[in-house]
Each structure stands twice: as structure tokens, then as C-alpha cells.
mmCIF file of C-alpha atoms (C1' of nucleotides) in Angstrom:
data_model
loop_
_atom_site.group_PDB
_atom_site.id
_atom_site.type_symbol
_atom_site.label_atom_id
_atom_site.label_comp_id
_atom_site.label_asym_id
_atom_site.label_seq_id
_atom_site.Cartn_x
_atom_site.Cartn_y
_atom_site.Cartn_z
ATOM 1 C CA MET A 187 -0.039 0.105 0.105
ATOM 2 C CA ALA A 188 1.635 3.164 -1.227
ATOM 3 C CA ASP A 189 1.362 5.782 1.546
ATOM 4 C CA TRP A 190 -1.125 8.293 1.245
ATOM 5 C CA ARG A 191 1.055 10.987 1.314
ATOM 6 C CA ASP A 192 2.568 9.844 -1.808
ATOM 7 C CA ARG A 193 -0.875 9.440 -3.445
ATOM 8 C CA LEU A 194 -1.483 13.101 -2.610
ATOM 9 C CA ARG A 195 1.730 14.314 -4.180
ATOM 10 C CA GLU A 196 1.181 12.117 -7.265
ATOM 11 C CA SER A 197 -2.007 13.597 -8.016
ATOM 12 C CA GLY A 198 -0.622 17.120 -7.902
ATOM 13 C CA TYR A 199 -1.749 17.996 -4.344
ATOM 14 C CA ARG A 200 0.846 19.198 -1.457
ATOM 15 C CA LEU A 201 1.117 17.517 1.736
ATOM 16 C CA THR A 202 0.267 20.059 4.624
ATOM 17 C CA PRO A 203 0.180 19.796 8.330
ATOM 18 C CA GLN A 204 -3.459 20.724 8.116
ATOM 19 C CA ARG A 205 -4.112 17.793 5.791
ATOM 20 C CA GLU A 206 -2.349 15.398 8.086
ATOM 21 C CA LEU A 207 -4.297 16.525 11.101
ATOM 22 C CA ILE A 208 -7.488 16.210 9.390
ATOM 23 C CA LEU A 209 -6.963 12.829 8.150
ATOM 24 C CA ALA A 210 -5.712 11.666 11.642
ATOM 25 C CA ALA A 211 -8.778 13.459 13.311
ATOM 26 C CA VAL A 212 -11.243 11.392 10.921
ATOM 27 C CA GLU A 213 -9.336 8.102 11.520
ATOM 28 C CA LYS A 214 -9.516 8.749 15.445
ATOM 29 C CA LEU A 215 -13.094 9.726 15.382
ATOM 30 C CA GLY A 216 -14.866 7.321 13.203
ATOM 31 C CA HIS A 217 -17.825 9.177 11.961
ATOM 32 C CA ALA A 218 -17.315 12.715 12.215
ATOM 33 C CA THR A 219 -19.061 16.087 10.772
ATOM 34 C CA PRO A 220 -16.602 18.724 9.508
ATOM 35 C CA GLU A 221 -17.316 20.392 12.909
ATOM 36 C CA ASP A 222 -16.447 17.480 14.937
ATOM 37 C CA VAL A 223 -13.058 17.289 12.863
ATOM 38 C CA LEU A 224 -12.522 20.665 13.454
ATOM 39 C CA ALA A 225 -12.776 20.212 17.197
ATOM 40 C CA GLU A 226 -10.719 17.381 17.241
ATOM 41 C CA VAL A 227 -7.807 18.979 15.405
ATOM 42 C CA ARG A 228 -8.046 21.931 17.727
ATOM 43 C CA THR A 229 -7.456 19.818 20.718
ATOM 44 C CA SER A 230 -4.110 18.707 19.666
ATOM 45 C CA SER A 231 -2.922 21.582 17.781
ATOM 46 C CA SER A 232 -3.140 25.110 16.901
ATOM 47 C CA ALA A 233 -6.206 26.301 15.050
ATOM 48 C CA VAL A 234 -7.365 25.183 11.539
ATOM 49 C CA ASN A 235 -9.917 26.854 9.824
ATOM 50 C CA LEU A 236 -13.414 25.446 9.079
ATOM 51 C CA SER A 237 -13.265 25.947 5.292
ATOM 52 C CA THR A 238 -9.841 24.173 5.345
ATOM 53 C CA VAL A 239 -11.720 21.217 6.787
ATOM 54 C CA TYR A 240 -14.033 21.297 4.122
ATOM 55 C CA ARG A 241 -11.759 21.635 1.355
ATOM 56 C CA THR A 242 -9.550 19.241 2.824
ATOM 57 C CA LEU A 243 -12.248 16.537 3.029
ATOM 58 C CA GLU A 244 -13.110 16.968 -0.185
ATOM 59 C CA VAL A 245 -9.662 16.448 -1.498
ATOM 60 C CA LEU A 246 -9.195 13.429 0.682
ATOM 61 C CA GLU A 247 -12.636 11.650 -0.692
ATOM 62 C CA GLU A 248 -11.475 12.478 -4.015
ATOM 63 C CA LEU A 249 -8.436 10.523 -3.276
ATOM 64 C CA GLY A 250 -10.502 7.705 -1.884
ATOM 65 C CA LEU A 251 -8.819 8.216 1.738
ATOM 66 C CA VAL A 252 -12.202 8.907 3.371
ATOM 67 C CA ARG A 253 -15.987 8.643 2.562
ATOM 68 C CA HIS A 254 -18.992 10.473 3.738
ATOM 69 C CA ALA A 255 -22.423 9.032 4.656
ATOM 70 C CA HIS A 256 -25.344 10.743 5.424
ATOM 71 C CA LEU A 257 -26.235 9.167 9.171
ATOM 72 C CA SER A 258 -28.910 11.966 9.829
ATOM 73 C CA ASP A 259 -31.206 13.900 7.858
ATOM 74 C CA ARG A 260 -28.761 16.809 8.522
ATOM 75 C CA VAL A 261 -25.197 17.066 8.182
ATOM 76 C CA ALA A 262 -22.789 14.413 6.451
ATOM 77 C CA THR A 263 -20.446 12.570 8.337
ATOM 78 C CA TYR A 264 -16.812 11.391 7.174
ATOM 79 C CA HIS A 265 -15.078 8.127 7.887
ATOM 80 C CA SER A 266 -11.540 7.026 6.971
ATOM 81 C CA LEU A 267 -10.766 4.106 4.544
ATOM 82 C CA THR A 268 -7.092 4.207 6.076
ATOM 83 C CA GLY A 269 -5.821 3.622 9.562
ATOM 84 C CA GLU A 270 -6.564 0.712 11.839
ATOM 85 C CA HIS A 271 -10.363 1.141 11.606
ATOM 86 C CA GLY A 272 -10.522 2.037 8.208
ATOM 87 C CA HIS A 273 -12.320 -0.027 5.696
ATOM 88 C CA ASP A 274 -15.244 0.396 3.399
ATOM 89 C CA HIS A 275 -18.503 -0.099 5.004
ATOM 90 C CA PHE A 276 -22.152 0.777 4.929
ATOM 91 C CA HIS A 277 -24.321 1.875 7.896
ATOM 92 C CA LEU A 278 -27.375 0.824 9.674
ATOM 93 C CA VAL A 279 -28.780 3.870 11.712
ATOM 94 C CA CYS A 280 -31.251 3.608 14.489
ATOM 95 C CA ARG A 281 -33.978 6.336 14.260
ATOM 96 C CA ASN A 282 -34.846 5.859 17.876
ATOM 97 C CA CYS A 283 -31.286 5.679 19.661
ATOM 98 C CA GLY A 284 -29.302 6.976 16.859
ATOM 99 C CA ARG A 285 -26.833 3.940 17.147
ATOM 100 C CA VAL A 286 -24.598 3.392 14.195
ATOM 101 C CA GLU A 287 -23.623 0.016 13.195
ATOM 102 C CA SER A 288 -21.030 -0.256 10.645
ATOM 103 C CA VAL A 289 -21.606 -3.383 8.247
ATOM 104 C CA ASP A 290 -19.256 -5.036 5.778
ATOM 105 C CA PRO A 291 -20.323 -4.403 2.152
ATOM 106 C CA SER A 292 -20.346 -8.072 1.531
ATOM 107 C CA VAL A 293 -23.513 -8.370 3.703
ATOM 108 C CA ALA A 294 -25.087 -6.263 1.209
ATOM 109 C CA GLU A 295 -23.769 -7.930 -2.033
ATOM 110 C CA PRO A 296 -26.714 -10.353 -2.508
ATOM 111 C CA PHE A 297 -29.043 -7.065 -2.632
ATOM 112 C CA GLY A 298 -26.169 -5.523 -4.967
ATOM 113 C CA ALA A 299 -26.542 -8.552 -7.275
ATOM 114 C CA GLN A 300 -29.996 -8.206 -7.258
ATOM 115 C CA LEU A 301 -30.077 -4.593 -8.280
ATOM 116 C CA ARG A 302 -27.625 -5.478 -11.041
ATOM 117 C CA THR A 303 -29.595 -8.374 -12.437
ATOM 118 C CA GLN A 304 -32.888 -6.706 -12.225
ATOM 119 C CA PHE A 305 -32.227 -3.160 -13.131
ATOM 120 C CA GLY A 306 -28.791 -3.147 -14.646
ATOM 121 C CA PHE A 307 -27.818 -0.850 -11.648
ATOM 122 C CA GLU A 308 -24.401 -0.968 -10.303
ATOM 123 C CA ALA A 309 -24.843 0.183 -6.647
ATOM 124 C CA ASP A 310 -22.298 1.802 -4.624
ATOM 125 C CA LEU A 311 -22.846 -0.391 -1.530
ATOM 126 C CA GLY A 312 -20.124 1.483 0.477
ATOM 127 C CA HIS A 313 -22.315 4.711 0.784
ATOM 128 C CA LEU A 314 -25.610 3.090 1.603
ATOM 129 C CA THR A 315 -27.142 4.179 4.913
ATOM 130 C CA VAL A 316 -30.153 2.122 5.925
ATOM 131 C CA PHE A 317 -32.350 3.620 8.451
ATOM 132 C CA GLY A 318 -34.638 1.731 10.892
ATOM 133 C CA HIS A 319 -34.833 0.130 14.500
ATOM 134 C CA CYS A 320 -32.123 -1.666 16.154
ATOM 135 C CA THR A 321 -33.039 -4.746 18.452
ATOM 136 C CA ALA A 322 -33.170 -2.840 21.680
ATOM 137 C CA CYS A 323 -35.457 0.129 20.343
ATOM 138 C CA GLN A 324 -37.963 -2.296 18.588
ATOM 139 C CA GLU A 325 -39.196 -3.437 22.024
ATOM 140 C CA ALA A 326 -39.103 0.096 23.559
ATOM 141 C CA PRO A 327 -39.521 2.277 20.425
ATOM 142 C CA HIS A 328 -39.645 5.697 21.946
ATOM 143 C CA ASP A 329 -37.308 7.198 24.592
ATOM 144 C CA MET B 107 -59.388 4.403 2.671
ATOM 145 C CA ALA B 108 -60.475 7.280 4.874
ATOM 146 C CA ASP B 109 -60.072 10.580 3.132
ATOM 147 C CA TRP B 110 -56.679 12.232 4.223
ATOM 148 C CA ARG B 111 -58.692 15.477 5.153
ATOM 149 C CA ASP B 112 -60.361 13.254 7.776
ATOM 150 C CA ARG B 113 -56.895 12.098 9.182
ATOM 151 C CA LEU B 114 -55.705 15.382 9.432
ATOM 152 C CA ARG B 115 -58.858 16.506 11.449
ATOM 153 C CA GLU B 116 -58.813 13.467 13.426
ATOM 154 C CA SER B 117 -55.233 14.276 14.598
ATOM 155 C CA GLY B 118 -56.295 17.760 15.761
ATOM 156 C CA TYR B 119 -55.128 19.350 12.380
ATOM 157 C CA ARG B 120 -57.019 21.776 10.256
ATOM 158 C CA LEU B 121 -57.599 21.470 6.620
ATOM 159 C CA THR B 122 -56.384 24.627 5.049
ATOM 160 C CA PRO B 123 -56.365 25.640 1.357
ATOM 161 C CA GLN B 124 -52.310 25.558 1.643
ATOM 162 C CA ARG B 125 -52.442 22.167 2.730
ATOM 163 C CA GLU B 126 -54.358 21.195 0.009
ATOM 164 C CA LEU B 127 -52.379 22.869 -2.688
ATOM 165 C CA ILE B 128 -49.204 21.657 -1.038
ATOM 166 C CA LEU B 129 -50.285 17.914 -1.056
ATOM 167 C CA ALA B 130 -51.586 18.131 -4.619
ATOM 168 C CA ALA B 131 -48.204 19.917 -5.745
ATOM 169 C CA VAL B 132 -46.127 16.920 -4.417
ATOM 170 C CA GLU B 133 -48.541 14.367 -5.953
ATOM 171 C CA LYS B 134 -48.185 16.053 -9.171
ATOM 172 C CA LEU B 135 -44.279 16.644 -9.131
ATOM 173 C CA GLY B 136 -43.293 13.091 -7.875
ATOM 174 C CA HIS B 137 -39.907 13.975 -6.274
ATOM 175 C CA ALA B 138 -39.775 17.554 -5.297
ATOM 176 C CA THR B 139 -37.798 20.037 -3.041
ATOM 177 C CA PRO B 140 -39.704 22.418 -0.741
ATOM 178 C CA GLU B 141 -38.583 25.074 -3.352
ATOM 179 C CA ASP B 142 -40.151 22.968 -6.078
ATOM 180 C CA VAL B 143 -43.374 22.647 -4.480
ATOM 181 C CA LEU B 144 -43.579 26.232 -3.857
ATOM 182 C CA ALA B 145 -42.970 26.993 -7.463
ATOM 183 C CA GLU B 146 -45.702 24.465 -8.559
ATOM 184 C CA VAL B 147 -48.313 25.945 -5.809
ATOM 185 C CA ARG B 148 -47.496 29.493 -7.153
ATOM 186 C CA THR B 149 -48.570 28.606 -10.783
ATOM 187 C CA SER B 150 -51.915 27.650 -9.792
ATOM 188 C CA SER B 151 -52.994 29.769 -7.132
ATOM 189 C CA SER B 152 -51.594 32.929 -5.051
ATOM 190 C CA ALA B 153 -48.700 32.909 -2.923
ATOM 191 C CA VAL B 154 -47.874 30.463 -0.119
ATOM 192 C CA ASN B 155 -45.003 31.185 2.056
ATOM 193 C CA LEU B 156 -42.026 28.781 2.018
ATOM 194 C CA SER B 157 -42.074 28.387 5.777
ATOM 195 C CA THR B 158 -45.632 27.159 5.186
ATOM 196 C CA VAL B 159 -44.505 24.618 2.748
ATOM 197 C CA TYR B 160 -41.877 23.216 5.097
ATOM 198 C CA ARG B 161 -44.356 23.273 7.924
ATOM 199 C CA THR B 162 -46.807 21.546 5.982
ATOM 200 C CA LEU B 163 -44.422 18.867 4.539
ATOM 201 C CA GLU B 164 -43.725 18.074 7.990
ATOM 202 C CA VAL B 165 -47.099 17.670 8.889
ATOM 203 C CA LEU B 166 -48.012 15.559 5.932
ATOM 204 C CA GLU B 167 -45.106 13.280 6.727
ATOM 205 C CA GLU B 168 -45.972 12.757 10.182
ATOM 206 C CA LEU B 169 -49.509 11.602 8.975
ATOM 207 C CA GLY B 170 -47.802 9.243 6.535
ATOM 208 C CA LEU B 171 -49.106 11.079 3.405
ATOM 209 C CA VAL B 172 -45.739 12.000 2.064
ATOM 210 C CA ARG B 173 -42.204 10.882 2.745
ATOM 211 C CA HIS B 174 -38.852 12.365 2.034
ATOM 212 C CA ALA B 175 -35.764 11.077 0.380
ATOM 213 C CA HIS B 176 -32.292 12.251 -0.163
ATOM 214 C CA LEU B 177 -31.674 11.899 -3.857
ATOM 215 C CA SER B 178 -28.686 14.196 -3.835
ATOM 216 C CA ASP B 179 -26.138 15.131 -0.984
ATOM 217 C CA ARG B 180 -28.073 18.305 -0.979
ATOM 218 C CA VAL B 181 -31.586 18.963 -0.270
ATOM 219 C CA ALA B 182 -34.237 16.252 0.860
ATOM 220 C CA THR B 183 -37.046 15.777 -1.798
ATOM 221 C CA TYR B 184 -40.657 14.734 -0.994
ATOM 222 C CA HIS B 185 -43.134 12.198 -2.562
ATOM 223 C CA SER B 186 -46.602 11.353 -1.838
ATOM 224 C CA LEU B 187 -47.911 8.124 -0.810
ATOM 225 C CA THR B 188 -51.448 9.302 -1.891
ATOM 226 C CA GLY B 189 -52.634 10.420 -5.404
ATOM 227 C CA GLU B 190 -52.444 8.100 -8.282
ATOM 228 C CA HIS B 191 -48.712 7.654 -8.547
ATOM 229 C CA GLY B 192 -48.485 7.475 -4.904
ATOM 230 C CA HIS B 193 -47.103 4.301 -3.309
ATOM 231 C CA ASP B 194 -43.998 3.517 -1.029
ATOM 232 C CA HIS B 195 -40.853 2.918 -2.744
ATOM 233 C CA PHE B 196 -37.094 3.184 -2.560
ATOM 234 C CA HIS B 197 -34.610 4.851 -4.834
ATOM 235 C CA LEU B 198 -31.903 4.224 -7.175
ATOM 236 C CA VAL B 199 -30.006 7.220 -7.802
ATOM 237 C CA CYS B 200 -27.407 7.344 -10.743
ATOM 238 C CA ARG B 201 -24.507 9.580 -9.743
ATOM 239 C CA ASN B 202 -23.757 10.448 -13.334
ATOM 240 C CA CYS B 203 -26.741 11.300 -15.129
ATOM 241 C CA GLY B 204 -28.961 11.915 -11.933
ATOM 242 C CA ARG B 205 -31.676 9.666 -13.014
ATOM 243 C CA VAL B 206 -33.976 8.433 -10.125
ATOM 244 C CA GLU B 207 -35.766 5.126 -10.481
ATOM 245 C CA SER B 208 -38.456 4.370 -7.980
ATOM 246 C CA VAL B 209 -38.341 0.645 -6.847
ATOM 247 C CA ASP B 210 -40.945 -1.238 -4.885
ATOM 248 C CA PRO B 211 -39.840 -2.123 -1.564
ATOM 249 C CA SER B 212 -40.668 -5.814 -2.163
ATOM 250 C CA VAL B 213 -37.567 -5.871 -4.107
ATOM 251 C CA ALA B 214 -35.475 -5.047 -1.092
ATOM 252 C CA GLU B 215 -37.257 -7.373 1.201
ATOM 253 C CA PRO B 216 -34.873 -10.381 1.054
ATOM 254 C CA PHE B 217 -32.082 -7.708 2.139
ATOM 255 C CA GLY B 218 -34.408 -6.314 4.963
ATOM 256 C CA ALA B 219 -34.883 -10.179 5.965
ATOM 257 C CA GLN B 220 -31.289 -10.340 6.208
ATOM 258 C CA LEU B 221 -30.496 -7.497 8.130
ATOM 259 C CA ARG B 222 -33.224 -8.671 10.584
ATOM 260 C CA THR B 223 -31.822 -11.997 10.995
ATOM 261 C CA GLN B 224 -28.270 -11.124 10.973
ATOM 262 C CA PHE B 225 -28.502 -7.866 13.039
ATOM 263 C CA GLY B 226 -31.745 -7.757 14.602
ATOM 264 C CA PHE B 227 -32.310 -4.499 12.640
ATOM 265 C CA GLU B 228 -35.687 -3.757 11.302
ATOM 266 C CA ALA B 229 -34.931 -1.694 8.213
ATOM 267 C CA ASP B 230 -37.136 1.129 7.029
ATOM 268 C CA LEU B 231 -36.568 -0.015 3.375
ATOM 269 C CA GLY B 232 -39.126 2.806 2.080
ATOM 270 C CA HIS B 233 -36.585 5.537 2.983
ATOM 271 C CA LEU B 234 -33.540 3.652 1.268
ATOM 272 C CA THR B 235 -31.889 5.602 -1.211
ATOM 273 C CA VAL B 236 -29.139 3.501 -3.275
ATOM 274 C CA PHE B 237 -26.495 5.444 -5.268
ATOM 275 C CA GLY B 238 -24.513 3.955 -8.086
ATOM 276 C CA HIS B 239 -24.448 3.947 -11.658
ATOM 277 C CA CYS B 240 -27.343 3.043 -14.107
ATOM 278 C CA THR B 241 -27.060 0.767 -17.228
ATOM 279 C CA ALA B 242 -26.389 3.620 -19.645
ATOM 280 C CA CYS B 243 -23.896 5.409 -17.565
ATOM 281 C CA GLN B 244 -21.952 2.321 -16.893
ATOM 282 C CA GLU B 245 -20.575 2.233 -20.511
ATOM 283 C CA ALA B 246 -19.899 6.156 -20.576
ATOM 284 C CA PRO B 247 -19.243 6.705 -16.972
ATOM 285 C CA HIS B 248 -18.585 10.372 -17.532
ATOM 286 C CA ASP B 249 -20.762 13.089 -18.973
ATOM 287 C "C1'" DT C 98 -64.764 31.975 20.470
ATOM 288 C "C1'" DT C 99 -60.818 29.089 20.617
ATOM 289 C "C1'" DA C 100 -56.648 26.788 19.200
ATOM 290 C "C1'" DG C 101 -54.397 25.580 15.020
ATOM 291 C "C1'" DT C 102 -52.104 28.146 10.905
ATOM 292 C "C1'" DT C 103 -50.166 31.589 8.063
ATOM 293 C "C1'" DG C 104 -46.966 35.370 6.384
ATOM 294 C "C1'" DC C 105 -43.083 37.857 7.266
ATOM 295 C "C1'" DA C 106 -38.816 38.833 8.923
ATOM 296 C "C1'" DA C 107 -35.069 37.626 11.405
ATOM 297 C "C1'" DA C 108 -32.243 34.134 13.239
ATOM 298 C "C1'" DT C 109 -29.750 29.412 12.616
ATOM 299 C "C1'" DA C 110 -27.318 26.135 10.277
ATOM 300 C "C1'" DT C 111 -24.364 24.469 6.704
ATOM 301 C "C1'" DT C 112 -21.339 25.121 2.965
ATOM 302 C "C1'" DT C 113 -18.929 27.717 -0.459
ATOM 303 C "C1'" DT C 114 -16.237 31.398 -2.356
ATOM 304 C "C1'" DG C 115 -13.104 35.537 -3.225
ATOM 305 C "C1'" DC C 116 -8.673 36.864 -2.266
ATOM 306 C "C1'" DA C 117 -4.380 38.084 -0.410
ATOM 307 C "C1'" DA C 118 -0.814 35.995 2.206
ATOM 308 C "C1'" DC C 119 1.615 31.769 2.933
ATOM 309 C "C1'" DC C 120 4.388 27.832 2.200
ATOM 310 C "C1'" DG C 121 5.604 22.959 0.106
ATOM 311 C "C1'" DC C 122 8.337 21.363 -3.355
ATOM 312 C "C1'" DG D 137 9.984 31.138 -7.512
ATOM 313 C "C1'" DC D 138 5.633 29.004 -8.830
ATOM 314 C "C1'" DG D 139 1.658 27.255 -8.148
ATOM 315 C "C1'" DG D 140 -1.128 24.800 -4.563
ATOM 316 C "C1'" DT D 141 -3.021 26.034 0.323
ATOM 317 C "C1'" DT D 142 -4.766 28.406 4.067
ATOM 318 C "C1'" DG D 143 -7.158 31.807 6.920
ATOM 319 C "C1'" DC D 144 -10.551 35.129 7.011
ATOM 320 C "C1'" DA D 145 -14.704 37.263 6.086
ATOM 321 C "C1'" DA D 146 -18.680 37.639 3.165
ATOM 322 C "C1'" DA D 147 -21.784 35.211 0.436
ATOM 323 C "C1'" DA D 148 -24.744 31.586 -0.735
ATOM 324 C "C1'" DT D 149 -27.870 28.088 0.473
ATOM 325 C "C1'" DA D 150 -31.088 25.553 3.232
ATOM 326 C "C1'" DT D 151 -34.010 25.293 7.237
ATOM 327 C "C1'" DT D 152 -36.174 27.020 11.480
ATOM 328 C "C1'" DT D 153 -38.447 30.072 14.680
ATOM 329 C "C1'" DG D 154 -40.850 34.179 17.002
ATOM 330 C "C1'" DC D 155 -44.958 36.491 16.812
ATOM 331 C "C1'" DA D 156 -48.985 39.315 15.404
ATOM 332 C "C1'" DA D 157 -52.736 38.665 12.445
ATOM 333 C "C1'" DC D 158 -55.830 35.409 10.457
ATOM 334 C "C1'" DT D 159 -59.206 31.490 10.127
ATOM 335 C "C1'" DA D 160 -61.064 26.607 10.452
ATOM 336 C "C1'" DA D 161 -64.297 24.294 13.254
#
DNA sequence: TTAGTTGCAAATATTTTGCAACCGC
DNA sequence: GCGGTTGCAAAATATTTGCAACTAA
């Protein structure tokens, strides 16, 4: 695995302290909004601007180092595909307790195959977010 | 099927001209953003306020008359569960051409069953949006 | 008459952009 | 030094809210 720093430079981008900090924050946080990332970066270093967070996440996503998902009806969250917890996955989000479960894309592969066969549609299963209710919240649907 | 107007009143809401117009607009448009709904309503009648559109869509969704889905990374779109085209469905969205295909939830039921068995997760398949590439765009992935 | 609704303006919340200063390579 | 990057402030986009006037029931 070529280091992501090399990938950055090979693509004509530059390696900056901000980019290192932001990717590290995403890796550490798991599923983080741009604001979350900003807050995390600020705990360990001097300030970084929120615009820079947005612009950097865009670059990192273009390079395939992070992905975003819509885990709420509001903001997007980013997770890394690098680092120790980094791997492609989709999400199950409980509408009641808000818990997010990350699931390996292979679980959805039969579904992907079905969409391919039946609709000729090549699904991006790594971006999938499934809303519903987790086991615990099915018994007590309201908090 | 009790008329939705009765459902409204039974729930303690009032039937207003705005609510009639807004639901009619959603039924007509298929998948519409609040702005789309506003524009549609305005073609056939006097003005309605955008806040009212937002508030009304919220009420209609609570009553199960419309649903929203995230067909882009940006705004939500609403579709009706009433009217001639109204039925619960999930969406396949092509990242390239933007085309949206509405699919019957039964298609995703095997997937739902799998999530239920494997994770105890009760998925809301009607809210699902699957991003990917449609048949046409797989051959020519870029526009 | 009464309580739910609407319009309007202002407040929030998110994300994007212009641009001069800055800095990686 | 060149050209990509950043910080900052302002703009753009999207959604929500307070409140007085209005109106369905």
C-alpha cells in the first residue's frame, strides 16, 4: 500500500500539516462531521480553519482516503478508509437511539447483485445508509 | 381508505387551502424539493409562503401522506404516498446522469430479512436511497 | 370563541467562495 | 519562484423560529 502522502503528491496535491491533522482526526473519530473534525484537530494543535476542513475532506474523498455518509437527515459525516479502523462499510442507523452500526459491504452484496440483475444498476454499497430500528429499540420504540 | 382530510382533522389538525395545494403539488411533481413545491403551488394559485411549505410537509409526513428521501447530497425531496402515483418505494439514483428510479420495497425485502436475521435490525426500506450507476452510464461513466 | 395556521422577517445552520498572504516542493 | 493552500470574512444555500394577524371548526 503506497502511503497516502505519496498518493497526494502524485495527484499534484501538497502535503500540509493541516491535511495530516485532518485525516488523523477522521481516523480517530470514526464518523465525524466537519465540525467534529475541527474540534478534534483543535485539541491537539493550533487552529485550523473550518473552510480548510471542508476543502481537505473533499480532496481526501477524491483520493479515496475518506468517504462520507448521511447518518442523519442533517449533516454528512466522514470516516476514513485508512488507519486501523479504516475499511469500506455501510451503515445501519437507528432512528430511535441514533446508534450507528458499520457493516461490511459483503453483507449487502446479494442485494447489489439483485439490483444489477433486475435493473442493470451498479450500486455503490459503501455509501449506503439504512435507517430503521435496532434490536433494543424495537421493544421500546420511544425514548 | 379514509380521506386524508379526515385523518388530518382526527389528528387535531385543520384543513387549509395551503395544505390542499401543497399535497396536490407533491402528488403532481413526483419527487420535489420544498422550493419545487412552492414554485408549483404558485403557478396555480396565489402565493404560499416557503415556511408554510416546510411546516406543511412536516405535518403531512407525520401523517404518513408524504415521505422524504435524500436523492442528492444536498436537499431532501418529498413524494406522496397518496394520489395516483403514490405508493411506498425506495430509490436508485445514478451518480452520473442523476436519473432516479423508484423501486417497490418488496425488491429489497430479502435484504431487509437479512438485516433482521443477522443484526436484529428492522430496516425502513421505504426510506432507502441507493447511489450508483445506471445501465446507460456504466458504459460511458462520465458526461 | 378558541386554538391551530399562516405570512413575514429575522435567526440558525451549513457549506462555499473570493482573495491576499503563505508555504510545500 | 511557482502554483497549490490556508485563513478570514462575506456570500450563498437551506431550514427554522418568534410573533402578530388570521381563520377553520
